[in-house]
């Protein structure tokens, strides 16, 4: 059994959304977060001359801008082996230290499950 087959449907959904954002926008990373009401926010990496944000930090910012009060879970699809400290800090700021961060490869397979804190 792989890590991905152990996911509940809602966690699988945010990985699928993150993977779709990455592919659709042709960016390095895709991310999705789920707030306390079950709403999802999806984003890709932002690379402008004046603004650079990871996909996960962008998704958290979208959730905050839309009025989310907390996060239930976050997912990032990336070539990296884990979520960066800065990404986990953004998730922690809104969701708390125990918020799960799911890290999947470009193929959608879960590589790691870490806590934001």
XYZ file of N, CA and C in Angstrom:
351
model
N 0.848 -1.183 0.000
C 0.000 0.000 0.000
C 0.893 1.246 0.000
N 0.613 2.178 -0.907
C 1.392 3.407 -0.956
C 0.762 4.446 -0.047
N 1.507 5.489 0.224
C 0.973 6.568 1.052
C -0.300 7.151 0.447
N -0.362 7.248 -0.886
C -1.509 7.869 -1.537
C -2.780 7.051 -1.383
N -2.672 5.739 -1.287
C -3.879 4.935 -1.137
C -4.439 5.035 0.272
N -3.678 5.575 1.193
C -4.138 5.739 2.572
C -4.857 7.075 2.788
N -4.965 7.892 1.765
C -5.577 9.213 1.891
C -7.096 9.124 1.909
N -7.709 10.007 2.712
C -9.161 10.081 2.637
C -9.531 10.885 1.387
N -10.769 10.784 0.931
C -11.159 11.449 -0.323
C -10.941 12.960 -0.337
N -11.140 13.630 0.788
C -10.954 15.082 0.824
C -9.479 15.466 0.671
N -8.579 14.677 1.239
C -7.150 14.933 1.064
C -6.719 14.604 -0.361
N -7.256 13.536 -0.928
C -6.955 13.193 -2.323
C -7.416 14.333 -3.224
N -8.564 14.931 -2.906
C -9.098 16.026 -3.710
C -8.146 17.214 -3.750
N -7.601 17.623 -2.602
C -6.725 18.799 -2.634
C -5.407 18.506 -3.344
N -4.938 17.263 -3.291
C -3.745 16.915 -4.079
C -4.067 16.986 -5.565
N -5.223 16.464 -5.956
C -5.628 16.512 -7.369
C -5.774 17.955 -7.846
N -6.375 18.810 -7.031
C -6.513 20.221 -7.393
C -5.146 20.896 -7.532
N -4.240 20.600 -6.608
C -2.889 21.179 -6.660
C -2.152 20.713 -7.905
N -2.286 19.449 -8.213
C -1.629 18.893 -9.406
C -2.187 19.539 -10.672
N -3.488 19.745 -10.715
C -4.120 20.374 -11.874
C -3.647 21.815 -12.055
N -3.525 22.550 -10.947
C -3.054 23.940 -11.028
C -1.642 23.998 -11.578
N -0.803 23.093 -11.129
C 0.587 23.047 -11.603
C 0.631 22.782 -13.100
N -0.126 21.800 -13.542
C -0.119 21.425 -14.962
C -0.767 22.507 -15.830
N -1.903 23.013 -15.402
C -2.655 23.999 -16.185
C -1.848 25.279 -16.392
N -1.138 25.708 -15.354
C -0.417 26.981 -15.421
C 1.047 26.836 -15.812
N 1.526 25.598 -15.928
C 2.916 25.380 -16.309
C 3.903 25.966 -15.324
N 3.586 25.850 -14.032
C 4.434 26.426 -12.990
C 5.158 25.331 -12.215
N 6.127 25.739 -11.420
C 6.958 24.779 -10.683
C 6.175 24.004 -9.630
N 5.204 24.663 -8.995
C 4.427 24.020 -7.940
C 2.952 24.379 -8.076
N 2.118 23.472 -7.595
C 0.690 23.736 -7.431
C 0.346 23.438 -5.993
N -0.640 24.135 -5.459
C -1.028 23.905 -4.069
C -2.526 24.100 -3.916
N -3.046 23.502 -2.859
C -4.445 23.698 -2.489
C -4.545 23.600 -0.980
N -5.431 24.393 -0.408
C -5.710 24.328 1.022
C -7.214 24.182 1.204
N -7.604 23.563 2.312
C -9.013 23.398 2.668
C -9.260 24.127 3.983
N -10.253 25.013 4.002
C -10.508 25.781 5.221
C -11.464 25.045 6.150
N -11.801 25.713 7.248
C -12.621 25.104 8.300
C -14.044 24.789 7.842
N -14.487 25.371 6.735
C -15.829 25.102 6.214
C -15.815 24.078 5.083
N -14.620 23.633 4.693
C -14.500 22.684 3.594
C -14.239 23.332 2.253
N -14.217 24.663 2.198
C -13.896 25.341 0.942
C -12.430 25.127 0.606
N -12.143 25.077 -0.698
C -10.765 24.892 -1.141
C -10.298 26.120 -1.917
N -8.999 26.345 -1.813
C -8.341 27.448 -2.510
C -7.141 26.856 -3.221
N -7.015 27.142 -4.504
C -6.011 26.509 -5.353
C -5.125 27.593 -5.962
N -3.828 27.324 -6.029
C -2.902 28.320 -6.572
C -1.675 27.640 -7.164
N -0.989 28.406 -7.985
C 0.303 27.988 -8.516
C 1.366 28.964 -8.063
N 2.586 28.643 -8.370
C 3.720 29.511 -8.063
C 3.532 30.862 -8.755
N 3.865 31.947 -8.046
C 3.823 33.294 -8.625
C 5.265 33.741 -8.828
N 5.619 34.047 -10.070
C 6.980 34.481 -10.413
C 6.919 35.760 -11.235
N 6.873 36.885 -10.565
C 6.932 38.187 -11.217
C 8.238 38.865 -10.816
N 8.627 39.867 -11.556
C 9.838 40.598 -11.174
C 9.726 41.175 -9.770
N 8.541 41.671 -9.430
C 8.369 42.336 -8.140
C 7.719 41.462 -7.071
N 7.299 40.246 -7.401
C 6.599 39.398 -6.439
C 6.879 37.930 -6.727
N 7.400 37.245 -5.735
C 7.659 35.819 -5.851
C 7.028 35.123 -4.651
N 6.101 34.213 -4.931
C 5.428 33.457 -3.876
C 5.356 31.991 -4.281
N 5.571 31.138 -3.332
C 5.377 29.714 -3.600
C 3.883 29.461 -3.788
N 3.566 28.339 -4.370
C 2.161 27.986 -4.581
C 1.416 27.869 -3.254
N 2.054 27.274 -2.255
C 1.373 27.070 -0.981
C 1.116 28.397 -0.268
N 2.088 29.290 -0.275
C 1.871 30.597 0.352
C 0.794 31.384 -0.392
N 0.735 31.236 -1.714
C -0.307 31.899 -2.496
C -1.687 31.342 -2.140
N -1.793 30.020 -1.999
C -3.077 29.408 -1.635
C -3.522 29.860 -0.247
N -2.593 29.941 0.691
C -2.930 30.427 2.040
C -3.391 31.883 1.956
N -2.696 32.697 1.186
C -3.087 34.103 1.044
C -4.480 34.214 0.430
N -4.801 33.374 -0.531
C -6.136 33.387 -1.133
C -7.197 33.027 -0.103
N -6.896 32.055 0.747
C -7.841 31.657 1.789
C -8.087 32.813 2.767
N -7.013 33.453 3.196
C -7.138 34.586 4.122
C -7.935 35.716 3.467
N -7.605 36.031 2.221
C -8.288 37.113 1.515
C -9.770 36.813 1.306
N -10.138 35.535 1.330
C -11.537 35.139 1.146
C -12.273 34.967 2.466
N -11.598 35.227 3.585
C -12.251 35.193 4.880
C -12.102 33.913 5.680
N -11.255 33.005 5.243
C -11.042 31.764 6.006
C -10.506 32.098 7.391
N -10.974 31.377 8.379
C -10.537 31.582 9.765
C -9.509 30.544 10.200
N -9.485 29.404 9.508
C -8.572 28.316 9.869
C -8.404 27.397 8.667
N -7.436 26.502 8.745
C -7.233 25.497 7.713
C -7.345 24.103 8.305
N -7.938 23.204 7.549
C -7.999 21.796 7.939
C -6.805 21.023 7.386
N -6.368 21.398 6.165
C -5.278 20.671 5.513
C -4.730 21.500 4.369
N -3.515 21.161 3.965
C -2.857 21.814 2.834
C -2.150 20.746 2.012
N -2.014 21.011 0.721
C -1.285 20.095 -0.158
C -0.443 20.900 -1.130
N 0.715 20.373 -1.453
C 1.576 20.984 -2.456
C 2.103 19.881 -3.366
N 2.093 20.158 -4.664
C 2.660 19.251 -5.658
C 3.930 19.909 -6.155
N 5.033 19.200 -5.973
C 6.345 19.799 -6.195
C 7.375 18.727 -6.508
N 8.485 19.149 -7.063
C 9.633 18.253 -7.249
C 10.394 18.066 -5.941
N 10.233 19.006 -5.015
C 10.951 18.961 -3.738
C 10.456 17.787 -2.891
N 11.277 17.367 -1.974
C 10.940 16.239 -1.120
C 10.020 16.588 0.028
N 9.952 17.869 0.380
C 9.086 18.289 1.484
C 8.687 19.744 1.292
N 7.795 20.211 2.123
C 7.389 21.620 2.088
C 8.445 22.448 2.809
N 8.713 23.623 2.297
C 9.727 24.484 2.907
C 9.249 24.987 4.268
N 10.196 25.438 5.059
C 9.873 26.005 6.374
C 8.953 27.221 6.229
N 9.170 28.032 5.209
C 8.337 29.209 4.989
C 6.912 28.813 4.635
N 6.757 27.771 3.813
C 5.419 27.294 3.456
C 4.700 26.733 4.671
N 5.394 25.942 5.457
C 4.781 25.377 6.663
C 4.401 26.478 7.645
N 5.213 27.532 7.721
C 4.904 28.655 8.614
C 3.612 29.356 8.188
N 3.410 29.538 6.887
C 2.179 30.170 6.402
C 0.960 29.327 6.759
N 1.071 28.019 6.585
C -0.026 27.115 6.949
C -0.258 27.169 8.455
N 0.808 27.156 9.218
C 0.715 27.212 10.689
C 0.049 28.506 11.156
N 0.379 29.634 10.516
C -0.199 30.914 10.907
C -1.719 30.908 10.825
N -2.272 30.213 9.847
C -3.725 30.196 9.689
C -4.358 28.946 10.298
N -3.681 27.813 10.197
C -4.296 26.563 10.618
C -3.845 26.022 11.954
N -2.699 26.477 12.434
C -2.149 25.942 13.664
C -1.072 24.914 13.394
N -0.311 24.607 14.424
C 0.862 23.740 14.292
C 0.532 22.318 13.851
N -0.644 21.816 14.182
C -0.990 20.432 13.862
C -1.600 20.257 12.474
N -1.766 21.336 11.720
C -2.372 21.230 10.393
C -1.506 20.352 9.490
N -2.100 19.316 8.883
C -1.313 18.458 7.993
C -0.988 19.153 6.678
N 0.245 18.962 6.228
C 0.699 19.442 4.928
C 1.081 18.202 4.133
N 0.367 17.958 3.044
C 0.598 16.799 2.188
C 1.517 17.222 1.055
N 2.600 16.506 0.866
C 3.563 16.823 -0.182
C 3.528 15.693 -1.200
N 3.163 16.035 -2.434
C 3.063 15.037 -3.491
C 3.996 15.401 -4.633
N 4.409 14.383 -5.360
C 5.222 14.589 -6.544
C 4.346 14.980 -7.722
N 4.952 15.349 -8.843
C 4.193 15.723 -10.031
C 3.235 14.633 -10.524
N 3.510 13.384 -10.166
C 2.626 12.283 -10.553
C 1.420 12.157 -9.631
N 1.360 12.999 -8.592
C 0.246 12.973 -7.660
C 0.420 12.015 -6.500
N 1.520 11.281 -6.491
C 1.770 10.335 -5.398
C 2.273 11.074 -4.166
N 1.669 10.765 -3.037
C 2.060 11.378 -1.780
C 3.473 10.950 -1.407
N 4.326 11.946 -1.144
C 5.722 11.672 -0.727
C 5.899 11.813 0.777
N 5.169 12.767 1.347
C 5.329 13.029 2.777
C 4.062 13.659 3.308
N 3.843 13.430 4.586
C 2.776 14.093 5.339
C 3.456 14.679 6.564
N 3.502 16.010 6.626
C 4.156 16.689 7.740
C 3.152 17.596 8.430
N 3.467 18.009 9.625
C 2.635 18.996 10.309
C 3.206 20.372 10.067
N 2.330 21.368 10.055
C 2.757 22.728 9.795
C 3.736 23.233 10.854
N 3.570 22.759 12.078
C 4.385 23.239 13.184
C 5.647 22.528 13.330
